[in-house]
Amino acid sequence: MPGQTLFEARVQPQPFDLAAEHTRLAALGPMVGAIVSFVGQVRDTPLTLEHYPGMAERQMQAVLDEARARWPLLGAIAVHRHGSLAVGEPIVLVLTASSHRAAAFQAAEFLMDWLKTKAPFWKQAGGEWIAAKGDDDTAADRWGDR
Amino acid sequence: MPGQTLFEARVQPQPFDLAAEHTRLAALGPMVGAIVSFVGQVRDTPLTLEHYPGMAERQMQAVLDEARARWPLLGAIAVHRHGSLAVGEPIVLVLTASSHRAAAFQAAEFLMDWLKTKAPFWKQAGGEWIAAKGDDDTAADRWGDR
Amino acid sequence: MIRLLYFAWVRERIGKAEEALALEHPASLRQILDRLRTVSAGHAAALADPSRLRAAINQDFAGFDAIVHPGDEVALFPPVTGG
Amino acid sequence: MIRLLYFAWVRERIGKAEEALALEHPASLRQILDRLRTVSAGHAAALADPSRLRAAINQDFAGFDAIVHPGDEVALFPPVTGG
């Protein structure tokens, strides 16, 4: 239906369907001119992702709300997987829809930067917990606080 | 097969398949950590897109080569449609794959900015030719020349 | 009473994912940590260095000066590494 | 001889998508435009204001000072609006 908006955060063990999520945003109406997606996938070595159920969804939704307050978005979807993931498997999906490409690009990059620093997930590889990267804080900080 | 790269530009009247193109980049190997996609779709009013066959593919490929020289990309795909397109139909697809999300995001945004100013396509709506926007030149100019 | 949740290596060192702690009056997170370190050698090891820890109260990030109230859900974990 | 291609409103005003033009010696794009404006009223109208036109020689963008050689493919069109 035209004129709707759609902002949704999910945590799930199973893979997500990029095309299906994209179609949901593409169908939001005649104002949609630009849809950006980001898919993160497991690189180099298998991972196990632990998360904080409840807080994860809550913080992901808060990050979506923040993006919505900063950019003229018509929709945004964030899906984060948990559990054991092989190399090449998708971990995280972010999609943004806007009338204009700059807003869609910036909001998608913002969502990824903030999810990396604000969503309670922890990666384990080869029995070791992966340390947080200062790079991620730097990337998140460039958006400033509000 | 792992370790491959894939850089491809196409012009076509028919719709593209986001999921299929995404899968081609996702399959490039264990180095792929981030895949960004951009889909532009017709907003507000139906469009007819004219293009310069030959030059369109050539300039799109040149823009891909430029992105590849600037960022550590493992792959990039650009597909641009021509012909008559209804509201809500996809016009242009850009996909980038890299080990790192910043490179994938920046390269995708660069590709869209440069395609808008360097690919020989012309949009007509309601019998009128749409004028080029200074905004697009400004967006393209921020990447500088090399 | 408060509910405590542990994640990642904090959970592993403490040896459990959650537990309850008696709390009748509001106290700072720092005071809660001080108490928890006395519970077991695992607690002491996991919570030794607050600079390596992050915390949430009722599913929102909180600093160690934040006040915990009876009935709160308190989580302790390393800096997040999702995305 | 060169091959000329027109696109969008340039094509519409000239009334054709392509044509050939006799050229025995290299000439600037500006000189080619000057000659084309004398071909018909449509050519004159389409090519009146070079600031509204863009050009390509052999499928690469070119300024109006660029030199056209016999055998080249020359295209004239408005600023592009794809993407």
Short mmCIF file of C-alpha atoms in Angstrom, two decimals:
data_model
loop_
_atom_site.label_atom_id
_atom_site.label_comp_id
_atom_site.label_asym_id
_atom_site.label_seq_id
_atom_site.Cartn_x
_atom_site.Cartn_y
_atom_site.Cartn_z
CA MET A 1 0.00 0.00 0.00
CA PRO A 2 1.40 3.43 -0.93
CA GLY A 3 2.40 5.87 1.80
CA GLN A 4 3.31 3.23 4.39
CA THR A 5 6.57 3.08 6.26
CA LEU A 6 8.36 0.00 7.57
CA PHE A 7 11.03 -0.10 10.27
CA GLU A 8 11.90 -3.55 11.58
CA ALA A 9 14.70 -5.17 13.59
CA ARG A 10 15.02 -8.93 13.98
CA VAL A 11 17.42 -11.46 15.51
CA GLN A 12 17.31 -15.01 14.20
CA PRO A 13 19.49 -18.11 13.78
CA GLN A 14 18.35 -18.91 10.23
CA PRO A 15 19.53 -17.18 7.03
CA PHE A 16 17.65 -14.12 5.79
CA ASP A 17 16.22 -13.58 2.32
CA LEU A 18 17.71 -10.41 0.79
CA ALA A 19 15.28 -10.38 -2.15
CA ALA A 20 12.19 -10.84 0.03
CA GLU A 21 13.22 -8.04 2.43
CA HIS A 22 14.12 -5.80 -0.52
CA THR A 23 10.71 -6.39 -2.09
CA ARG A 24 8.97 -5.32 1.13
CA LEU A 25 10.74 -1.94 0.99
CA ALA A 26 10.34 -1.57 -2.80
CA ALA A 27 6.58 -1.97 -2.31
CA LEU A 28 6.27 0.93 0.16
CA GLY A 29 4.96 3.22 -2.57
CA PRO A 30 5.75 5.66 -5.37
CA MET A 31 8.00 7.80 -3.14
CA VAL A 32 10.65 5.06 -2.96
CA GLY A 33 13.48 6.00 -5.31
CA ALA A 34 16.52 4.38 -3.71
CA ILE A 35 17.09 1.16 -1.78
CA VAL A 36 20.49 0.34 -0.31
CA SER A 37 21.37 -3.01 1.19
CA PHE A 38 24.34 -4.21 3.17
CA VAL A 39 25.08 -7.88 3.76
CA GLY A 40 27.93 -8.91 6.03
CA GLN A 41 29.18 -12.44 5.55
CA VAL A 42 31.60 -14.65 7.43
CA ARG A 43 35.13 -14.13 6.17
CA ASP A 44 38.19 -16.37 6.57
CA THR A 45 37.05 -18.52 9.52
CA PRO A 46 33.81 -19.97 10.97
CA LEU A 47 32.14 -17.95 13.73
CA THR A 48 29.79 -18.51 16.61
CA LEU A 49 27.66 -15.51 17.54
CA GLU A 50 26.25 -15.12 21.03
CA HIS A 51 23.70 -12.41 21.75
CA TYR A 52 21.62 -10.95 24.58
CA PRO A 53 18.03 -11.84 23.72
CA GLY A 54 15.69 -8.96 24.29
CA MET A 55 18.40 -6.31 24.53
CA ALA A 56 19.61 -7.16 21.02
CA GLU A 57 16.23 -6.47 19.41
CA ARG A 58 15.71 -3.44 21.65
CA GLN A 59 19.04 -1.81 20.76
CA MET A 60 18.67 -2.63 17.05
CA GLN A 61 15.27 -0.96 17.08
CA ALA A 62 16.77 2.06 18.87
CA VAL A 63 19.43 2.34 16.16
CA LEU A 64 16.71 2.19 13.47
CA ASP A 65 14.78 4.94 15.30
CA GLU A 66 17.93 7.05 15.42
CA ALA A 67 18.48 6.63 11.67
CA ARG A 68 14.87 7.53 11.03
CA ALA A 69 15.29 10.73 13.07
CA ARG A 70 18.40 11.71 11.09
CA TRP A 71 17.41 10.91 7.50
CA PRO A 72 14.18 11.07 5.49
CA LEU A 73 13.72 7.31 5.35
CA LEU A 74 10.62 5.51 4.14
CA GLY A 75 11.78 2.23 5.60
CA ALA A 76 14.67 0.31 7.12
CA ILE A 77 15.21 -3.33 8.06
CA ALA A 78 17.98 -4.81 10.19
CA VAL A 79 18.39 -8.56 10.64
CA HIS A 80 21.20 -10.08 12.70
CA ARG A 81 21.87 -13.78 12.94
CA HIS A 82 23.20 -15.70 15.93
CA GLY A 83 24.56 -19.21 16.37
CA SER A 84 27.21 -21.08 14.39
CA LEU A 85 28.03 -19.72 10.94
CA ALA A 86 30.34 -21.17 8.28
CA VAL A 87 32.63 -19.11 6.05
CA GLY A 88 30.57 -17.40 3.37
CA GLU A 89 27.36 -17.44 5.39
CA PRO A 90 25.54 -14.11 5.81
CA ILE A 91 25.61 -12.63 9.34
CA VAL A 92 23.87 -9.29 9.12
CA LEU A 93 21.51 -7.52 6.74
CA VAL A 94 20.67 -3.84 6.66
CA LEU A 95 18.30 -2.29 4.12
CA THR A 96 17.24 1.34 3.78
CA ALA A 97 14.66 2.96 1.49
CA SER A 98 14.35 6.65 0.73
CA SER A 99 13.31 8.98 -2.05
CA HIS A 100 16.95 9.97 -2.52
CA ARG A 101 20.09 7.93 -2.83
CA ALA A 102 22.29 9.98 -0.49
CA ALA A 103 19.92 9.44 2.45
CA ALA A 104 19.64 5.72 1.73
CA PHE A 105 23.44 5.29 1.49
CA GLN A 106 24.24 7.37 4.57
CA ALA A 107 21.56 5.75 6.71
CA ALA A 108 22.70 2.23 5.75
CA GLU A 109 26.31 3.02 6.60
CA PHE A 110 25.23 4.66 9.88
CA LEU A 111 23.11 1.61 10.78
CA MET A 112 26.04 -0.76 10.26
CA ASP A 113 28.45 1.45 12.23
CA TRP A 114 26.05 1.77 15.15
CA LEU A 115 24.96 -1.88 15.13
CA LYS A 116 28.61 -2.86 15.44
CA THR A 117 29.04 -0.79 18.60
CA LYS A 118 25.54 -0.85 20.15
CA ALA A 119 24.00 -4.25 19.41
CA PRO A 120 24.87 -6.86 22.08
CA PHE A 121 26.45 -9.61 19.99
CA TRP A 122 29.78 -11.35 20.59
CA LYS A 123 31.78 -13.29 18.04
CA GLN A 124 33.81 -16.36 18.84
CA ALA A 125 36.25 -17.91 16.33
CA GLY A 126 38.35 -21.03 16.97
CA GLY A 127 37.33 -21.04 20.65
CA GLU A 128 38.56 -17.44 21.16
CA TRP A 129 36.37 -14.41 21.73
CA ILE A 130 37.10 -11.78 19.12
CA ALA A 131 38.16 -8.45 20.68
CA ALA A 132 36.26 -5.28 19.82
CA LYS A 133 38.04 -3.12 17.26
CA GLY A 134 38.88 0.51 17.93
CA ASP A 135 38.13 1.03 14.23
CA ASP A 136 34.49 0.27 14.87
CA ASP A 137 34.24 2.85 17.64
CA THR A 138 35.91 5.39 15.35
CA ALA A 139 33.48 4.57 12.55
CA ALA A 140 30.52 4.92 14.88
CA ASP A 141 31.83 8.12 16.49
CA ARG A 142 31.98 10.01 13.19
CA TRP A 143 28.17 10.23 13.21
CA GLY A 144 28.28 12.19 16.50
CA ASP A 145 25.73 12.10 19.27
CA ARG A 146 22.39 13.76 19.18
CA MET B 1 35.71 -20.59 -7.16
CA PRO B 2 37.66 -18.79 -4.39
CA GLY B 3 40.00 -15.97 -5.29
CA GLN B 4 38.14 -14.85 -8.39
CA THR B 5 37.09 -11.31 -9.09
CA LEU B 6 34.06 -10.15 -11.06
CA PHE B 7 33.55 -6.71 -12.59
CA GLU B 8 30.65 -6.44 -15.01
CA ALA B 9 28.60 -3.65 -16.61
CA ARG B 10 25.40 -4.34 -18.56
CA VAL B 11 22.63 -2.39 -20.29
CA GLN B 12 19.31 -4.16 -20.81
CA PRO B 13 15.58 -3.45 -21.22
CA GLN B 14 14.42 -6.24 -18.91
CA PRO B 15 14.40 -6.16 -15.09
CA PHE B 16 17.46 -7.39 -13.21
CA ASP B 17 17.57 -9.99 -10.46
CA LEU B 18 19.08 -8.49 -7.32
CA ALA B 19 19.36 -11.83 -5.52
CA ALA B 20 21.04 -13.57 -8.46
CA GLU B 21 23.61 -10.80 -8.91
CA HIS B 22 24.23 -10.71 -5.16
CA THR B 23 24.82 -14.45 -5.10
CA ARG B 24 27.45 -14.12 -7.83
CA LEU B 25 29.44 -11.70 -5.67
CA ALA B 26 28.82 -13.61 -2.43
CA ALA B 27 30.35 -16.66 -4.12
CA LEU B 28 33.65 -14.95 -4.97
CA GLY B 29 35.35 -16.60 -2.03
CA PRO B 30 36.25 -16.46 1.67
CA MET B 31 37.67 -12.93 1.38
CA VAL B 32 34.21 -11.44 0.79
CA GLY B 33 33.02 -9.85 4.03
CA ALA B 34 30.72 -7.06 2.83
CA ILE B 35 28.34 -6.68 -0.09
CA VAL B 36 26.52 -3.41 -0.71
CA SER B 37 23.74 -3.01 -3.23
CA PHE B 38 21.95 0.03 -4.58
CA VAL B 39 18.70 -0.19 -6.52
CA GLY B 40 17.18 2.92 -8.07
CA GLN B 41 13.53 2.68 -8.90
CA VAL B 42 11.10 4.91 -10.78
CA ARG B 43 9.55 7.46 -8.45
CA ASP B 44 6.39 9.53 -8.90
CA THR B 45 5.97 9.26 -12.69
CA PRO B 46 6.66 6.77 -15.50
CA LEU B 47 9.91 7.22 -17.43
CA THR B 48 11.37 6.38 -20.79
CA LEU B 49 15.13 5.90 -20.83
CA GLU B 50 17.13 6.43 -24.02
CA HIS B 51 20.78 5.42 -24.17
CA TYR B 52 23.77 5.41 -26.48
CA PRO B 53 24.41 1.72 -27.21
CA GLY B 54 28.09 0.89 -27.08
CA MET B 55 29.13 4.06 -25.29
CA ALA B 56 26.84 3.25 -22.35
CA GLU B 57 28.49 -0.12 -21.68
CA ARG B 58 31.93 1.37 -22.36
CA GLN B 59 31.52 4.25 -19.88
CA MET B 60 29.91 2.03 -17.24
CA GLN B 61 32.88 -0.33 -17.50
CA ALA B 62 35.25 2.66 -17.21
CA VAL B 63 33.48 3.74 -14.01
CA LEU B 64 33.81 0.20 -12.61
CA ASP B 65 37.52 0.22 -13.47
CA GLU B 66 37.91 3.56 -11.69
CA ALA B 67 36.19 2.20 -8.55
CA ARG B 68 38.41 -0.85 -8.68
CA ALA B 69 41.50 1.37 -8.82
CA ARG B 70 40.33 3.40 -5.81
CA TRP B 71 39.07 0.71 -3.41
CA PRO B 72 40.11 -2.87 -2.58
CA LEU B 73 37.11 -4.45 -4.30
CA LEU B 74 36.66 -8.14 -5.00
CA GLY B 75 33.80 -7.48 -7.39
CA ALA B 76 31.30 -4.94 -8.68
CA ILE B 77 28.28 -5.17 -10.96
CA ALA B 78 26.39 -2.32 -12.62
CA VAL B 79 23.18 -2.91 -14.58
CA HIS B 80 21.24 -0.07 -16.19
CA ARG B 81 17.88 -0.53 -17.86
CA HIS B 82 16.54 1.38 -20.87
CA GLY B 83 13.10 1.69 -22.44
CA SER B 84 9.73 2.44 -20.84
CA LEU B 85 9.50 1.96 -17.08
CA ALA B 86 6.44 2.28 -14.83
CA VAL B 87 6.48 3.81 -11.34
CA GLY B 88 8.07 1.39 -8.90
CA GLU B 89 10.10 -0.41 -11.55
CA PRO B 90 13.85 -0.75 -10.92
CA ILE B 91 16.10 1.34 -13.21
CA VAL B 92 19.62 0.79 -12.04
CA LEU B 93 21.49 -1.74 -9.92
CA VAL B 94 24.95 -1.37 -8.42
CA LEU B 95 26.60 -4.04 -6.27
CA THR B 96 30.04 -4.00 -4.65
CA ALA B 97 31.90 -6.70 -2.75
CA SER B 98 34.92 -6.19 -0.52
CA SER B 99 36.54 -7.62 2.58
CA HIS B 100 35.56 -4.47 4.46
CA ARG B 101 32.32 -2.59 4.73
CA ALA B 102 33.73 0.93 4.34
CA ALA B 103 35.21 0.09 0.92
CA ALA B 104 32.01 -1.58 -0.25
CA PHE B 105 29.85 1.37 0.87
CA GLN B 106 32.12 4.05 -0.55
CA ALA B 107 32.60 2.29 -3.87
CA ALA B 108 28.85 1.75 -4.32
CA GLU B 109 28.11 5.41 -3.64
CA PHE B 110 30.93 6.45 -5.97
CA LEU B 111 29.61 4.18 -8.72
CA MET B 112 26.12 5.69 -8.50
CA ASP B 113 27.46 9.26 -8.48
CA TRP B 114 29.68 8.65 -11.48
CA LEU B 115 27.10 6.64 -13.44
CA LYS B 116 24.70 9.56 -13.08
CA THR B 117 27.18 11.96 -14.68
CA LYS B 118 29.16 9.70 -17.04
CA ALA B 119 26.81 7.05 -18.41
CA PRO B 120 25.01 8.22 -21.58
CA PHE B 121 21.36 7.77 -20.60
CA TRP B 122 18.57 10.32 -20.92
CA LYS B 123 15.26 10.26 -19.06
CA GLN B 124 11.98 11.41 -20.53
CA ALA B 125 8.80 11.87 -18.43
CA GLY B 126 5.44 12.99 -19.75
CA GLY B 127 6.95 13.78 -23.15
CA GLU B 128 9.57 16.14 -21.62
CA TRP B 129 13.29 15.45 -21.35
CA ILE B 130 14.41 15.68 -17.74
CA ALA B 131 17.17 18.28 -17.25
CA ALA B 132 20.44 17.26 -15.65
CA LYS B 133 20.72 18.25 -12.00
CA GLY B 134 23.60 20.34 -10.70
CA ASP B 135 23.29 18.20 -7.55
CA ASP B 136 24.49 15.20 -9.49
CA ASP B 137 27.59 17.02 -10.74
CA THR B 138 28.28 18.15 -7.18
CA ALA B 139 27.87 14.59 -5.88
CA ALA B 140 30.21 13.26 -8.58
CA ASP B 141 32.76 16.04 -8.10
CA ARG B 142 33.32 15.25 -4.43
CA TRP B 143 35.26 12.12 -5.43
CA GLY B 144 37.80 14.27 -7.33
CA ASP B 145 39.69 13.32 -10.45
CA ARG B 146 42.63 10.97 -10.61
CA MET C 1 16.87 -9.11 44.48
CA ILE C 2 18.33 -8.41 41.04
CA ARG C 3 18.80 -10.68 38.06
CA LEU C 4 22.35 -10.89 36.72
CA LEU C 5 23.17 -11.98 33.16
CA TYR C 6 26.63 -12.78 31.82
CA PHE C 7 27.76 -13.07 28.21
CA ALA C 8 30.77 -14.27 26.20
CA TRP C 9 33.98 -14.72 28.24
CA VAL C 10 32.38 -13.12 31.30
CA ARG C 11 29.85 -15.95 31.26
CA GLU C 12 32.58 -18.54 30.69
CA ARG C 13 34.82 -17.33 33.53
CA ILE C 14 31.95 -17.04 35.99
CA GLY C 15 30.71 -20.45 34.86
CA LYS C 16 27.05 -19.55 34.57
CA ALA C 17 24.83 -17.47 32.29
CA GLU C 18 22.70 -15.95 35.01
CA GLU C 19 22.13 -15.77 38.73
CA ALA C 20 20.22 -13.79 41.34
CA LEU C 21 21.76 -11.40 43.86
CA ALA C 22 20.05 -10.11 47.00
CA LEU C 23 19.60 -6.32 46.85
CA GLU C 24 17.30 -4.41 49.15
CA HIS C 25 18.49 -0.85 48.55
CA PRO C 26 19.70 0.93 45.41
CA ALA C 27 23.44 0.58 44.81
CA SER C 28 25.84 1.62 42.08
CA LEU C 29 26.95 -0.89 39.48
CA ARG C 30 30.46 -0.46 40.85
CA GLN C 31 29.23 -1.57 44.29
CA ILE C 32 27.48 -4.55 42.73
CA LEU C 33 30.75 -5.53 41.01
CA ASP C 34 32.61 -5.26 44.32
CA ARG C 35 30.15 -7.66 45.90
CA LEU C 36 30.21 -10.06 42.99
CA ARG C 37 34.01 -10.35 43.04
CA THR C 38 33.74 -11.95 46.49
CA VAL C 39 31.34 -14.67 45.30
CA SER C 40 33.93 -17.00 43.70
CA ALA C 41 37.38 -17.09 42.14
CA GLY C 42 35.63 -17.19 38.74
CA HIS C 43 33.69 -14.01 39.54
CA ALA C 44 36.86 -12.32 40.73
CA ALA C 45 38.70 -13.26 37.53
CA ALA C 46 35.87 -12.28 35.19
CA LEU C 47 35.21 -8.92 36.85
CA ALA C 48 38.78 -7.96 37.78
CA ASP C 49 39.20 -5.22 35.17
CA PRO C 50 36.13 -2.99 34.67
CA SER C 51 37.81 -1.29 31.70
CA ARG C 52 37.35 -4.57 29.78
CA LEU C 53 33.69 -4.82 30.78
CA ARG C 54 30.49 -3.22 29.59
CA ALA C 55 27.18 -3.27 31.43
CA ALA C 56 23.48 -2.88 30.82
CA ILE C 57 20.66 -2.17 33.25
CA ASN C 58 17.24 -3.30 32.05
CA GLN C 59 18.65 -3.83 28.53
CA ASP C 60 20.13 -0.34 28.13
CA PHE C 61 23.87 0.35 28.28
CA ALA C 62 24.92 1.85 31.62
CA GLY C 63 28.14 3.20 33.10
CA PHE C 64 29.52 1.78 36.37
CA ASP C 65 28.28 4.81 38.28
CA ALA C 66 24.69 4.04 37.28
CA ILE C 67 22.33 3.06 40.06
CA VAL C 68 20.82 -0.43 40.23
CA HIS C 69 17.44 -0.85 41.89
CA PRO C 70 15.87 -3.98 43.37
CA GLY C 71 14.12 -5.85 40.58
CA ASP C 72 16.49 -4.65 37.84
CA GLU C 73 18.02 -6.88 35.19
CA VAL C 74 21.78 -6.29 35.13
CA ALA C 75 24.04 -7.68 32.41
CA LEU C 76 27.83 -7.79 32.34
CA PHE C 77 29.77 -8.55 29.16
CA PRO C 78 32.80 -7.64 27.04
CA PRO C 79 32.62 -4.82 24.45
CA VAL C 80 30.25 -5.96 21.69
CA THR C 81 31.56 -7.38 18.41
CA GLY C 82 28.49 -7.92 16.24
CA GLY C 83 27.72 -6.69 12.74
CA MET D 1 33.32 10.99 -43.81
CA ILE D 2 32.24 10.88 -40.17
CA ARG D 3 29.24 9.24 -38.57
CA LEU D 4 27.05 11.55 -36.48
CA LEU D 5 24.72 10.27 -33.74
CA TYR D 6 22.08 12.34 -31.94
CA PHE D 7 20.26 11.56 -28.71
CA ALA D 8 17.28 12.83 -26.67
CA TRP D 9 16.05 16.32 -27.65
CA VAL D 10 19.00 16.85 -29.98
CA ARG D 11 17.76 13.86 -31.98
CA GLU D 12 14.18 15.10 -31.87
CA ARG D 13 15.00 18.64 -33.06
CA ILE D 14 17.27 17.43 -35.84
CA GLY D 15 14.64 14.87 -36.80
CA LYS D 16 17.01 11.93 -37.19
CA ALA D 17 19.09 9.65 -34.99
CA GLU D 18 22.14 9.55 -37.24
CA GLU D 19 23.66 10.81 -40.45
CA ALA D 20 26.96 10.98 -42.28
CA LEU D 21 29.00 14.13 -42.89
CA ALA D 22 31.77 14.50 -45.42
CA LEU D 23 35.11 15.21 -43.71
CA GLU D 24 38.46 14.89 -45.47
CA HIS D 25 40.71 16.65 -42.98
CA PRO D 26 40.75 16.81 -39.18
CA ALA D 27 38.56 19.57 -37.75
CA SER D 28 37.51 20.66 -34.28
CA LEU D 29 34.14 19.64 -32.92
CA ARG D 30 33.30 23.34 -32.85
CA GLN D 31 33.94 23.54 -36.60
CA ILE D 32 31.76 20.47 -37.16
CA LEU D 33 28.95 22.14 -35.19
CA ASP D 34 29.30 25.29 -37.30
CA ARG D 35 28.87 23.25 -40.45
CA LEU D 36 25.96 21.22 -39.08
CA ARG D 37 24.00 24.35 -38.14
CA THR D 38 23.80 25.20 -41.85
CA VAL D 39 22.26 21.84 -42.78
CA SER D 40 18.67 22.59 -41.72
CA ALA D 41 16.57 24.76 -39.41
CA GLY D 42 16.28 21.73 -37.11
CA HIS D 43 20.07 21.38 -36.95
CA ALA D 44 20.40 25.11 -36.27
CA ALA D 45 17.82 24.95 -33.44
CA ALA D 46 19.25 21.78 -31.87
CA LEU D 47 22.85 22.98 -31.95
CA ALA D 48 22.30 26.70 -31.25
CA ASP D 49 23.66 26.69 -27.68
CA PRO D 50 26.78 24.54 -27.14
CA SER D 51 26.56 25.13 -23.38
CA ARG D 52 23.47 22.91 -23.39
CA LEU D 53 25.22 20.19 -25.41
CA ARG D 54 27.67 17.44 -24.62
CA ALA D 55 29.69 15.48 -27.16
CA ALA D 56 31.53 12.22 -27.56
CA ILE D 57 34.12 11.16 -30.10
CA ASN D 58 34.39 7.41 -30.60
CA GLN D 59 32.26 6.85 -27.48
CA ASP D 60 34.40 8.95 -25.14
CA PHE D 61 33.31 12.35 -23.85
CA ALA D 62 35.07 15.21 -25.67
CA GLY D 63 35.17 18.99 -25.37
CA PHE D 64 34.30 21.19 -28.35
CA ASP D 65 37.98 21.94 -28.96
CA ALA D 66 38.67 18.23 -29.51
CA ILE D 67 39.76 17.22 -33.00
CA VAL D 68 37.58 14.98 -35.14
CA HIS D 69 39.25 12.78 -37.72
CA PRO D 70 37.78 11.21 -40.84
CA GLY D 71 36.19 7.90 -39.85
CA ASP D 72 35.31 9.02 -36.32
CA GLU D 73 31.96 8.42 -34.65
CA VAL D 74 30.72 11.73 -33.23
CA ALA D 75 27.72 11.97 -30.90
CA LEU D 76 25.86 15.10 -29.77
CA PHE D 77 23.41 15.04 -26.88
CA PRO D 78 22.17 16.89 -23.78
CA PRO D 79 23.85 16.41 -20.39
CA VAL D 80 23.18 12.85 -19.28
CA THR D 81 20.41 12.03 -16.77
CA GLY D 82 20.73 8.31 -16.09
CA GLY D 83 21.13 6.43 -12.84
#
